[in-house]
Amino acid sequence: EELEITTVVDRIGTGDAYAAGLIYGLQNFDDKKALEFANAACALKHTILGDANLVSVEEVLEVMEGSTGGRIKR
């Protein structure tokens, strides 16, 4: 499923975020959900400045479940 990112903060590290999300996803979910996890992790990384993806597993899962309103819970 496509996730639209209207404001890209930083593209650096998005490939790493996707790869890490896919590895985590393959270890914890079926193949389809693993790809969804990687896609959500990559999308979230586009909204974070710097090289590291500073989101939790719970935040990625929320995006996977449709929470794409952009509100940050910290």
Short mmCIF file of C-alpha atoms in Angstrom, two decimals:
data_model
loop_
_atom_site.label_atom_id
_atom_site.label_comp_id
_atom_site.label_asym_id
_atom_site.label_seq_id
_atom_site.Cartn_x
_atom_site.Cartn_y
_atom_site.Cartn_z
CA GLU A 1 0.00 0.00 0.00
CA GLU A 2 1.27 3.45 -0.89
CA LEU A 3 1.99 5.92 1.91
CA GLU A 4 1.95 9.57 0.85
CA ILE A 5 4.56 11.82 2.45
CA THR A 6 3.64 15.45 1.92
CA THR A 7 6.66 16.99 3.66
CA VAL A 8 10.00 15.22 3.34
CA VAL A 9 12.37 16.39 6.08
CA ASP A 10 15.38 14.25 5.14
CA ARG A 11 15.94 11.44 2.64
CA ILE A 12 19.24 10.34 4.20
CA GLY A 13 18.88 6.96 5.90
CA THR A 14 15.58 5.99 4.29
CA GLY A 15 17.10 2.99 2.51
CA ASP A 16 18.66 1.83 5.76
CA ALA A 17 15.31 2.29 7.52
CA TYR A 18 13.60 0.20 4.84
CA ALA A 19 16.23 -2.56 5.04
CA ALA A 20 16.15 -2.63 8.84
CA GLY A 21 12.36 -2.66 8.80
CA LEU A 22 12.34 -5.54 6.35
CA ILE A 23 14.80 -7.57 8.44
CA TYR A 24 12.76 -6.94 11.59
CA GLY A 25 9.56 -7.69 9.73
CA LEU A 26 10.82 -10.98 8.31
CA GLN A 27 11.84 -12.07 11.80
CA ASN A 28 8.46 -11.23 13.32
CA PHE A 29 5.73 -11.35 10.65
CA ASP A 30 4.68 -13.09 7.47
CA ASP A 31 6.14 -11.81 4.19
CA LYS A 32 3.30 -9.41 3.36
CA LYS A 33 3.28 -7.80 6.79
CA ALA A 34 7.10 -7.64 6.73
CA LEU A 35 6.94 -5.55 3.54
CA GLU A 36 4.27 -3.32 5.07
CA PHE A 37 6.46 -2.84 8.15
CA ALA A 38 9.48 -1.90 6.01
CA ASN A 39 7.39 0.54 3.95
CA ALA A 40 6.01 2.21 7.09
CA ALA A 41 9.47 2.44 8.69
CA CYS A 42 10.84 4.05 5.53
CA ALA A 43 7.95 6.50 5.32
CA LEU A 44 8.42 7.56 8.93
CA LYS A 45 12.17 8.07 8.38
CA HIS A 46 11.39 10.64 5.68
CA THR A 47 9.94 12.80 8.48
CA ILE A 48 13.03 12.70 10.73
CA LEU A 49 16.16 14.82 10.33
CA GLY A 50 19.44 12.91 10.35
CA ASP A 51 20.62 9.43 9.52
CA ALA A 52 18.94 7.43 12.30
CA ASN A 53 15.30 6.34 12.30
CA LEU A 54 14.17 7.42 15.76
CA VAL A 55 10.79 5.70 15.87
CA SER A 56 9.58 2.77 17.91
CA VAL A 57 8.13 -0.50 16.69
CA GLU A 58 4.79 0.67 18.09
CA GLU A 59 4.89 3.83 15.97
CA VAL A 60 5.61 1.82 12.82
CA LEU A 61 2.75 -0.55 13.65
CA GLU A 62 0.40 2.43 14.10
CA VAL A 63 1.23 3.67 10.60
CA MET A 64 0.67 0.16 9.26
CA GLU A 65 -2.76 0.18 10.88
CA GLY A 66 -3.70 3.43 9.15
CA SER A 67 -2.65 6.14 11.59
CA THR A 68 -1.18 8.54 9.04
CA GLY A 69 -2.43 11.84 10.40
CA GLY A 70 1.04 13.02 11.30
CA ARG A 71 0.51 13.47 15.03
CA ILE A 72 3.60 12.60 17.07
CA LYS A 73 3.12 10.91 20.44
CA ARG A 74 6.12 11.37 22.71
#
